[in-house]
Coordinates of C-alpha atoms and ligand atoms in Angstrom, one line a residue:
M1 CA -27.3 23.6 -26.4
S2 CA -23.7 23.1 -25.8
R3 CA -21.6 20.2 -26.6
Q4 CA -21.4 17.2 -24.3
I5 CA -17.9 16.0 -23.3
K6 CA -17.6 12.3 -22.1
I7 CA -14.9 11.6 -19.4
F8 CA -12.9 8.2 -19.6
D9 CA -11.0 7.6 -16.6
T10 CA -8.0 5.4 -16.9
T11 CA -6.5 5.8 -13.2
L12 CA -7.1 1.9 -12.8
R13 CA -5.2 1.1 -16.0
D14 CA -2.8 3.7 -17.1
G15 CA -2.6 5.4 -13.7
E16 CA -1.7 2.1 -12.1
Q17 CA 1.1 1.7 -14.8
T18 CA 2.8 4.4 -12.7
P19 CA 6.2 3.1 -11.5
G20 CA 5.8 1.5 -7.9
V21 CA 2.0 1.6 -7.8
N22 CA 0.0 -1.6 -7.2
L23 CA -3.4 -1.7 -6.1
N24 CA -5.4 -4.5 -4.8
I25 CA -9.0 -5.3 -5.9
H26 CA -10.8 -3.7 -2.9
E27 CA -8.5 -0.5 -3.5
K28 CA -9.6 -0.5 -7.0
L29 CA -13.2 -1.2 -6.2
E30 CA -13.1 1.8 -3.7
I31 CA -11.6 4.1 -6.3
A32 CA -14.0 3.2 -9.0
R33 CA -16.8 3.6 -6.8
Q34 CA -15.7 7.1 -6.3
L35 CA -15.0 7.6 -9.9
A36 CA -18.6 6.5 -10.7
K37 CA -20.0 9.1 -7.8
M38 CA -17.9 11.7 -9.4
G39 CA -20.1 10.8 -12.7
V40 CA -17.3 9.7 -15.0
D41 CA -18.6 8.2 -18.3
V42 CA -16.3 5.5 -18.6
I43 CA -14.1 3.9 -16.3
E44 CA -11.0 1.8 -17.8
A45 CA -10.6 -0.9 -15.0
G46 CA -7.5 -2.5 -16.2
F47 CA -5.7 -4.6 -18.7
A48 CA -7.6 -8.2 -18.2
I49 CA -5.1 -10.0 -20.0
A50 CA -1.8 -8.7 -18.2
S51 CA -2.2 -10.7 -14.9
P52 CA -5.0 -12.9 -12.9
G53 CA -5.1 -9.8 -10.6
D54 CA -5.9 -7.4 -13.3
F55 CA -8.4 -9.6 -14.6
E56 CA -10.3 -10.3 -11.4
A57 CA -10.4 -6.3 -10.6
V58 CA -11.7 -5.6 -13.9
K59 CA -14.4 -8.2 -13.4
A60 CA -15.2 -7.0 -9.9
V61 CA -15.6 -3.3 -11.2
A62 CA -17.7 -4.8 -14.0
E63 CA -19.9 -6.5 -11.6
N64 CA -20.4 -4.0 -8.8
I65 CA -20.2 -0.5 -10.3
K66 CA -23.4 0.5 -11.8
G67 CA -24.3 3.7 -14.0
V68 CA -21.0 3.9 -16.2
T69 CA -19.5 2.4 -19.0
V70 CA -16.7 -0.1 -18.1
A71 CA -13.8 -1.1 -20.4
S72 CA -10.7 -3.3 -20.5
L73 CA -7.8 -2.5 -22.5
C74 CA -6.4 -5.3 -24.9
R75 CA -3.9 -5.6 -27.5
A76 CA -5.3 -6.4 -31.2
V77 CA -5.0 -10.0 -30.7
E78 CA -7.7 -12.5 -30.3
K79 CA -6.6 -14.0 -27.0
D80 CA -6.6 -10.4 -25.4
I81 CA -10.1 -9.7 -26.7
D82 CA -11.6 -13.0 -25.3
R83 CA -9.9 -12.1 -21.8
A84 CA -11.4 -8.4 -22.0
W85 CA -14.7 -9.7 -22.8
E86 CA -14.7 -12.3 -20.1
A87 CA -13.8 -9.6 -17.7
V88 CA -16.1 -6.8 -18.8
K89 CA -19.2 -8.9 -20.0
S90 CA -21.3 -8.4 -16.8
A91 CA -21.0 -4.6 -16.8
E92 CA -24.2 -2.8 -17.2
R93 CA -22.4 -0.9 -20.1
P94 CA -19.3 -3.2 -21.4
R95 CA -16.8 -1.7 -23.7
I96 CA -13.7 -3.5 -25.2
H97 CA -10.8 -1.1 -26.1
T98 CA -8.3 -2.5 -28.3
F99 CA -5.3 -0.9 -29.4
I100 CA -2.2 -1.1 -32.0
A101 CA 0.6 1.1 -32.8
T102 CA 0.2 3.0 -36.0
S103 CA 3.7 5.0 -36.3
D104 CA 6.4 4.1 -38.3
I105 CA 8.7 3.9 -35.5
H106 CA 6.4 1.6 -33.6
M107 CA 5.4 -0.5 -36.3
K108 CA 9.5 -0.9 -37.6
Y109 CA 10.8 -1.5 -34.3
K110 CA 8.2 -2.9 -31.9
L111 CA 5.7 -4.9 -34.0
K112 CA 7.9 -5.3 -37.2
M113 CA 4.9 -4.9 -39.3
S114 CA 3.8 -2.9 -42.6
E115 CA 1.4 -0.5 -42.6
Q116 CA -1.1 -2.9 -44.8
E117 CA -0.5 -5.6 -42.0
V118 CA -1.4 -3.0 -39.0
L119 CA -4.5 -1.8 -40.9
D120 CA -5.8 -5.5 -41.6
R121 CA -5.2 -6.6 -38.1
A122 CA -7.0 -3.4 -36.5
V123 CA -9.7 -4.1 -38.9
A124 CA -10.0 -7.7 -38.2
M125 CA -9.8 -7.1 -34.4
V126 CA -12.1 -4.7 -34.2
K127 CA -14.7 -6.9 -36.3
Y128 CA -13.7 -9.8 -33.6
A129 CA -14.4 -7.6 -30.9
K130 CA -17.8 -6.5 -32.3
N131 CA -18.8 -10.1 -32.4
Y132 CA -18.8 -9.8 -28.4
C133 CA -19.6 -6.3 -27.7
E134 CA -21.6 -3.2 -29.4
D135 CA -19.1 -0.7 -27.8
V136 CA -15.9 -1.0 -29.1
E137 CA -13.1 1.5 -29.0
F138 CA -10.0 1.6 -31.2
S139 CA -6.6 3.4 -30.4
A140 CA -3.9 4.2 -32.6
E141 CA -1.0 4.0 -30.4
D142 CA 1.4 6.7 -31.0
A143 CA -1.1 8.5 -33.0
S144 CA 0.7 11.9 -32.8
R145 CA 3.8 10.4 -34.6
T146 CA 1.8 8.4 -37.3
R147 CA 2.1 9.3 -40.7
V148 CA -1.2 11.2 -41.0
E149 CA -2.6 9.8 -44.1
F150 CA -2.3 6.5 -42.7
L151 CA -3.9 7.7 -39.5
Y152 CA -6.9 9.0 -41.5
R153 CA -7.1 5.8 -43.3
I154 CA -7.1 3.3 -40.4
V155 CA -9.6 5.5 -38.4
E156 CA -11.8 5.4 -41.5
E157 CA -11.6 1.6 -41.7
V158 CA -11.8 0.7 -38.1
I159 CA -15.2 3.0 -38.1
K160 CA -16.2 0.6 -41.2
A161 CA -15.3 -2.5 -39.1
G162 CA -17.8 -1.4 -36.1
A163 CA -15.8 0.9 -33.8
T164 CA -17.8 3.5 -31.8
V165 CA -15.1 5.3 -30.4
V166 CA -11.6 6.2 -31.9
N167 CA -8.9 7.2 -29.9
I168 CA -6.0 9.3 -30.7
P169 CA -3.3 9.0 -28.3
D170 CA -0.2 11.3 -28.0
T171 CA 1.2 8.3 -26.2
V172 CA 4.8 9.9 -25.5
G173 CA 3.7 13.4 -24.8
Y174 CA 5.2 14.7 -27.8
S175 CA 2.6 17.0 -29.4
T176 CA 1.8 20.5 -28.6
P177 CA -1.5 22.1 -28.3
I178 CA -1.8 24.0 -31.6
E179 CA -0.3 20.9 -33.4
F180 CA -2.5 18.3 -31.6
G181 CA -5.7 20.4 -32.3
K182 CA -4.9 20.7 -36.1
L183 CA -4.5 16.8 -36.0
I184 CA -8.1 16.3 -34.4
K185 CA -9.5 18.9 -37.1
G186 CA -7.6 17.0 -39.8
I187 CA -9.4 13.6 -38.6
R188 CA -12.7 15.4 -38.7
D189 CA -11.9 17.1 -42.4
N190 CA -10.6 14.0 -43.9
V191 CA -12.2 10.8 -42.6
S192 CA -15.6 10.6 -44.4
N193 CA -17.4 8.7 -41.7
I194 CA -16.2 10.5 -38.6
D195 CA -19.4 11.7 -37.4
K196 CA -20.6 8.2 -36.7
V197 CA -18.3 8.0 -33.6
D198 CA -16.7 9.7 -30.6
I199 CA -13.2 11.3 -31.1
S200 CA -11.3 10.3 -27.9
V201 CA -8.0 11.7 -27.0
H202 CA -5.5 10.4 -24.7
C203 CA -2.5 12.5 -23.5
H204 CA 0.6 11.7 -22.0
N205 CA 2.5 14.6 -20.0
D206 CA 6.1 14.1 -20.8
L207 CA 6.3 17.8 -21.8
G208 CA 3.7 19.0 -19.2
L209 CA 1.4 19.5 -21.9
A210 CA -1.2 16.7 -21.4
V211 CA -4.0 18.9 -20.2
A212 CA -3.3 21.7 -22.6
N213 CA -3.2 19.0 -25.5
S214 CA -6.6 17.5 -24.1
L215 CA -8.3 21.0 -24.2
A216 CA -6.9 21.8 -27.5
A217 CA -8.4 18.8 -29.0
M218 CA -11.6 19.3 -27.5
E219 CA -11.8 22.6 -28.8
N220 CA -11.2 21.0 -32.3
G221 CA -13.9 18.5 -31.8
A222 CA -12.8 15.6 -29.7
T223 CA -15.9 14.5 -27.6
Q224 CA -14.0 12.0 -25.2
L225 CA -11.1 12.9 -23.0
E226 CA -9.2 10.2 -21.2
C227 CA -7.7 11.0 -18.1
T228 CA -6.3 10.1 -14.5
I229 CA -7.1 11.2 -10.8
N230 CA -4.0 13.5 -10.0
G231 CA -2.5 13.2 -13.4
L232 CA -1.1 9.6 -12.7
G233 CA 0.3 7.4 -15.5
E234 CA 3.3 5.9 -17.0
R235 CA 6.3 7.9 -17.0
A236 CA 5.3 11.7 -16.3
G237 CA 1.8 10.7 -16.2
N238 CA -1.8 11.6 -18.2
A239 CA -3.7 14.3 -18.4
A240 CA -5.0 15.3 -14.7
M241 CA -8.9 14.9 -14.7
E242 CA -9.3 17.7 -12.0
E243 CA -7.5 20.2 -14.1
I244 CA -9.3 19.2 -17.4
I245 CA -12.7 19.8 -15.5
M246 CA -12.0 22.8 -13.5
G247 CA -10.3 24.3 -16.9
I248 CA -13.7 23.6 -18.6
N249 CA -15.8 25.0 -15.5
T250 CA -13.8 27.8 -14.8
R251 CA -13.3 29.1 -18.5
K252 CA -16.9 28.0 -19.6
D253 CA -17.2 31.2 -21.3
F254 CA -14.2 30.1 -23.5
Y255 CA -14.9 26.6 -24.1
G256 CA -18.7 26.3 -23.8
V257 CA -19.1 22.7 -23.2
Q258 CA -20.8 20.5 -20.7
H259 CA -19.7 17.4 -18.8
K260 CA -21.3 15.3 -16.2
I261 CA -18.4 15.4 -13.4
E262 CA -19.5 16.5 -9.9
T263 CA -16.7 18.7 -9.1
T264 CA -17.2 18.8 -5.4
Q265 CA -16.1 15.2 -5.4
I266 CA -12.4 16.0 -7.0
Y267 CA -10.7 16.6 -3.8
R268 CA -12.1 13.4 -1.9
A269 CA -11.2 11.2 -5.3
S270 CA -7.7 13.0 -5.3
K271 CA -7.1 12.2 -1.5
L272 CA -8.3 8.6 -2.0
V273 CA -6.3 7.8 -5.2
S274 CA -3.0 9.5 -3.4
S275 CA -3.5 7.6 -0.3
L276 CA -4.1 4.0 -1.7
T277 CA -1.2 4.6 -4.5
G278 CA 1.3 6.2 -1.9
V279 CA 1.9 8.9 -4.6
D280 CA 1.9 12.1 -2.7
I281 CA 0.5 15.4 -4.5
Q282 CA 3.0 18.2 -5.0
R283 CA 2.1 20.9 -2.7
N284 CA 1.7 23.4 -5.6
K285 CA -0.1 21.1 -7.8
A286 CA -3.1 22.7 -9.8
I287 CA -6.6 22.1 -8.0
V288 CA -5.7 19.7 -5.7
G289 CA -2.2 20.6 -3.9
A290 CA -2.2 21.8 -0.5
N291 CA -1.3 25.3 -1.8
A292 CA -3.7 25.6 -4.4
F293 CA -6.0 27.6 -2.5
A294 CA -3.4 29.0 0.0
H295 CA -2.5 32.9 -0.5
E296 CA 1.0 33.8 1.5
S297 CA 1.8 37.4 0.5
G298 CA 0.2 40.3 2.4
I299 CA -0.8 41.8 -0.7
H300 CA -2.8 38.7 -1.8
Q301 CA -4.5 38.1 1.5
H302 CA -5.4 41.5 1.9
G303 CA -7.2 41.1 -1.7
V304 CA -8.9 38.0 -0.9
L305 CA -10.5 39.2 2.4
S306 CA -11.9 42.1 0.6
E307 CA -13.1 40.1 -2.4
K308 CA -12.1 36.6 -3.1
S309 CA -12.2 36.9 -6.9
T310 CA -9.3 39.1 -6.7
Y311 CA -7.0 36.1 -6.5
E312 CA -9.2 33.1 -6.4
I313 CA -10.5 32.1 -10.0
M314 CA -12.4 29.2 -8.7
T315 CA -13.5 28.7 -5.0
P316 CA -12.2 25.8 -2.5
E317 CA -15.6 24.6 -2.0
S318 CA -16.4 23.9 -5.9
V319 CA -13.5 21.1 -5.7
G320 CA -14.8 19.9 -2.5
L321 CA -12.1 21.0 -0.1
P322 CA -13.2 20.4 3.4
T323 CA -13.4 23.4 5.5
N324 CA -11.5 21.6 7.9
R325 CA -13.7 23.0 10.8
M326 CA -13.5 21.7 14.3
V327 CA -15.8 18.7 14.5
L328 CA -16.0 17.0 17.6
G329 CA -14.2 16.5 20.8
K330 CA -14.1 13.6 23.2
L331 CA -17.4 14.3 24.8
S332 CA -19.1 13.8 21.5
G333 CA -21.4 11.0 20.9
R334 CA -21.7 8.4 18.3
H335 CA -24.9 10.3 16.1
A336 CA -22.9 13.3 15.9
F337 CA -20.1 11.5 14.7
E338 CA -22.1 9.5 12.2
D339 CA -23.6 12.6 11.0
R340 CA -20.3 14.3 10.0
L341 CA -19.1 11.1 8.5
K342 CA -22.2 11.4 6.3
E343 CA -21.5 15.2 5.6
L344 CA -18.0 14.2 4.6
G345 CA -19.4 12.0 1.9
Y346 CA -18.5 8.4 3.6
T347 CA -21.1 5.5 3.5
L348 CA -19.7 3.0 6.0
S349 CA -21.3 -0.2 7.3
Q350 CA -22.1 -0.3 10.8
E351 CA -19.4 -2.3 11.6
E352 CA -17.1 -0.1 9.8
I353 CA -18.6 3.0 11.7
N354 CA -18.0 1.2 15.1
T355 CA -14.4 0.7 14.2
A356 CA -14.0 4.3 13.1
F357 CA -15.6 5.6 16.4
E358 CA -13.4 3.6 18.4
K359 CA -10.4 5.1 16.7
F360 CA -12.1 8.6 17.0
K361 CA -12.5 8.3 20.9
S362 CA -8.9 7.1 21.4
L363 CA -7.8 10.1 19.1
A364 CA -9.9 12.5 21.0
D365 CA -8.4 11.5 24.1
K366 CA -5.0 12.5 22.8
K367 CA -5.7 15.4 20.7
K368 CA -7.6 18.6 21.9
V369 CA -9.4 19.2 18.5
V370 CA -10.4 16.7 15.9
L371 CA -10.6 17.9 12.5
D372 CA -12.1 16.8 9.4
G373 CA -8.9 15.9 7.9
D374 CA -8.1 13.6 11.0
I375 CA -11.4 11.7 10.9
E376 CA -10.7 11.3 7.1
A377 CA -7.3 9.9 7.8
L378 CA -8.7 7.5 10.4
V379 CA -11.5 6.2 8.0
K380 CA -9.1 5.7 5.2
E381 CA -7.4 3.0 7.2
K382 CA -10.3 0.7 6.6
V383 CA -10.4 0.9 2.6
S384 CA -7.5 -1.1 2.4
E385 CA -9.2 -4.1 3.9
V386 CA -5.6 -6.2 4.2
P387 CA -5.9 -9.2 6.3
E388 CA -4.1 -8.7 9.6
I389 CA -1.9 -11.7 9.6
F390 CA 0.2 -10.2 12.0
E391 CA -1.2 -7.7 14.8
L392 CA 0.8 -5.2 16.5
D393 CA 0.6 -5.9 20.1
S394 CA 3.1 -3.4 21.7
F395 CA 6.5 -1.7 21.0
Q396 CA 9.3 -0.1 22.9
I397 CA 12.2 2.1 21.6
S398 CA 15.1 3.3 23.1
S399 CA 16.6 6.4 21.2
G400 CA 18.9 9.3 21.6
N401 CA 21.7 11.2 20.1
K402 CA 24.4 9.4 22.0
V403 CA 22.7 5.8 22.0
I404 CA 22.2 3.0 19.4
S405 CA 18.5 3.1 18.7
T406 CA 17.0 0.0 20.0
A407 CA 13.4 -1.3 19.5
M408 CA 11.5 -4.1 20.8
V409 CA 8.3 -5.2 19.0
S410 CA 5.5 -7.9 20.0
L411 CA 3.5 -9.1 17.2
K412 CA 0.4 -11.4 17.4
R413 CA -0.2 -14.2 15.0
N414 CA -3.0 -16.6 15.3
G415 CA -3.0 -15.7 19.2
E416 CA 0.6 -16.3 19.4
L417 CA 2.7 -13.5 20.5
I418 CA 6.1 -13.1 18.8
T419 CA 8.5 -10.8 20.4
E420 CA 11.9 -9.6 19.0
A421 CA 14.4 -6.8 19.4
A422 CA 16.8 -5.1 16.9
T423 CA 19.1 -1.9 16.6
G424 CA 19.1 0.5 13.9
D425 CA 19.9 3.8 12.2
G426 CA 17.4 5.7 14.3
P427 CA 14.3 4.6 15.9
V428 CA 12.2 4.2 13.1
D429 CA 14.8 1.9 11.4
A430 CA 15.2 0.0 14.7
A431 CA 11.4 -0.6 15.0
L432 CA 11.4 -1.7 11.2
N433 CA 14.0 -4.2 11.6
A434 CA 12.6 -5.6 14.8
M435 CA 9.4 -6.0 13.0
E436 CA 10.7 -7.9 10.1
R437 CA 12.5 -10.3 12.8
A438 CA 9.1 -10.9 14.6
A439 CA 7.4 -11.5 11.2
G440 CA 10.2 -13.5 9.6
F441 CA 9.8 -11.4 6.3
N442 CA 12.3 -9.3 4.8
M443 CA 11.4 -6.5 2.3
E444 CA 13.2 -3.8 0.7
L445 CA 12.2 -0.3 2.0
E446 CA 11.7 1.9 -1.4
A447 CA 10.0 5.0 0.0
Y448 CA 9.1 6.5 3.3
S449 CA 7.0 9.8 3.7
L450 CA 5.8 11.3 6.8
K451 CA 3.3 14.0 6.8
A452 CA 0.9 15.8 9.3
V453 CA -2.6 15.3 8.4
T454 CA -3.7 18.6 10.2
E455 CA -1.9 21.5 11.9
G456 CA -0.4 21.8 15.2
K457 CA 2.0 19.8 17.8
D458 CA -0.6 17.3 18.2
A459 CA -1.4 16.6 14.6
L460 CA -1.9 13.2 13.6
G461 CA 1.1 12.1 11.5
E462 CA 0.4 9.8 8.2
V463 CA 3.1 7.6 7.2
T464 CA 3.2 6.1 3.8
V465 CA 5.8 3.4 3.1
R466 CA 6.5 1.7 -0.3
V467 CA 8.3 -1.5 -0.2
S468 CA 9.2 -4.2 -2.6
K469 CA 9.5 -7.8 -2.5
D470 CA 10.0 -10.2 -5.3
N471 CA 10.0 -7.4 -7.9
K472 CA 6.3 -6.3 -6.7
N473 CA 5.6 -3.1 -4.9
F474 CA 3.4 -2.7 -1.9
V475 CA 2.1 0.4 -0.1
G476 CA 1.5 0.6 3.6
R477 CA -0.1 3.3 5.6
G478 CA -0.3 4.2 9.2
V479 CA -1.8 7.2 11.2
S480 CA -1.2 8.0 14.8
T481 CA -0.3 11.0 16.6
D482 CA 3.1 9.3 17.8
V483 CA 5.0 9.1 14.5
I484 CA 6.9 6.0 15.6
E485 CA 3.6 4.2 15.9
A486 CA 2.5 5.4 12.6
S487 CA 5.7 4.3 11.3
V488 CA 5.1 0.6 12.6
K489 CA 1.8 0.5 11.6
A490 CA 2.5 1.5 8.0
Y491 CA 5.2 -1.1 7.8
L492 CA 3.1 -4.0 9.4
N493 CA 0.3 -2.9 6.8
A494 CA 2.8 -3.5 4.1
I495 CA 4.1 -6.7 5.4
N496 CA 0.4 -8.0 5.7
R497 CA -0.2 -6.7 2.2
A498 CA 3.1 -8.5 0.8
I499 CA 2.2 -11.6 2.7
S500 CA -1.3 -12.0 1.7
E501 CA -0.8 -11.0 -2.1
L502 CA 2.3 -13.3 -2.3
G503 CA 1.0 -16.0 -0.4
E504 CA 4.0 -17.3 1.3
I505 CA 6.0 -16.2 4.9
I506 CA 9.9 -16.2 4.2
I507 CA 11.7 -17.0 7.5
S508 CA 14.4 -14.8 7.7
S509 CA 17.9 -16.2 8.7
Ligands
LIG601 O1 -0.8 5.7 -24.2 C1 -1.4 5.2 -25.0 O2 -1.1 5.1 -26.2 C2 -2.1 4.1 -24.4 C3 -3.1 3.6 -25.4 C4 -2.9 1.8 -25.2 C5 -4.4 3.9 -25.3 O3 -2.2 4.0 -23.2
LIG602 ZN1 -1.5 5.9 -22.1

């Protein structure tokens, strides 16, 4: 029987450490639900001690998501471990994941500790965590730059102390596949009790080698791979789960291992994470990029038309790429709509279906053909569950190449209508300025992106904005066939999110 590989997803922890990403508890739960549906073995739901928000999110995932192990990261410090346990203890399968750096450079400059002190702390904290939880993962941070004899020793000692998983991170993405593979083999050959535990790897992508290093480690005996959806994570990110999984599947002749991931859920997970984090997927990204299954040149198109395998090493269906077929029109009824939602993998409450159906009807009035992608964009709007502190009532824009753009926006708050006007550098800028005045709330616009959800002149436009306020980032999304309306909705979504999270209204002067 072939070897079983465990997939440890850290989108909600290392992925959330992506600069500019800030997910709220509803969004984390939605992503966790999708990860569980895909069949990941472990969800690292956060770093419980990092903030009250992180703690609540880990706890919510532990309480609500079944059939997976739920882990919280913690430093090798008692109070961190206490907090991690408090957050994960109600999970069906809780795990405490504790770490300490082991490389000379980290021990000298960051920890200011000797090898012996680090070893003693690691052993003591694994034992401490073990008092709470049977499943304890230990990570030797910066393992790939650690003196190898020390790495063998600390791994051996934490296993004696009760660790069930030892993680070997390439924290700064410095290793290369052959070297990293050898490191894992060295651990297997030199740590006497290594057979008692899972060997995990956690690779960062600073040199673009995170997936290659993870696969090399797996070939050399690693049994757990840590990764994120779309390769999100600190700096250049972590190993991308979709690439690891499709690598294993497409080259099963070579790797010969098994995993539990349902690959047809990959595309949906990727879209969900991208839309909730506001981090776009580059068009030519492997597996989930818009061009991953597109064939441009005549020779390639001809080849694929006569035999797909000429240029396609995996099928778009295998990763769950929607066929983007025409679904429904303005005469379609509720049943057909509900059926299509189910086929697309959405399980919504009756109330959510009602809202989505209303949105669909008004879209079908404007757009001749409603595609799967349009429906997904409409449904995704419900995920954020941002309280509608301000609602959009109406807006009016005057713009042109020889006039100063002016916008008038009316927002509603508790039934009261607030109307403000402003000018700006173009219609979008004018509308956002007017909205800030109406809401009495100023923010910095850090990033703005507009993309067409489907094709054609009447395509839905999806706007994502990233704003900052008080050193925190917030993402807002809006979709509409009118790009100004999509921009207004996205900005309002970000305003509502910022106000509800910061809990204050700042009246602008
Ligand atoms: O990159 C890293 O070393 C980590 C550990 C804390 C697991 O994220
Ligand atoms: Zn990491």
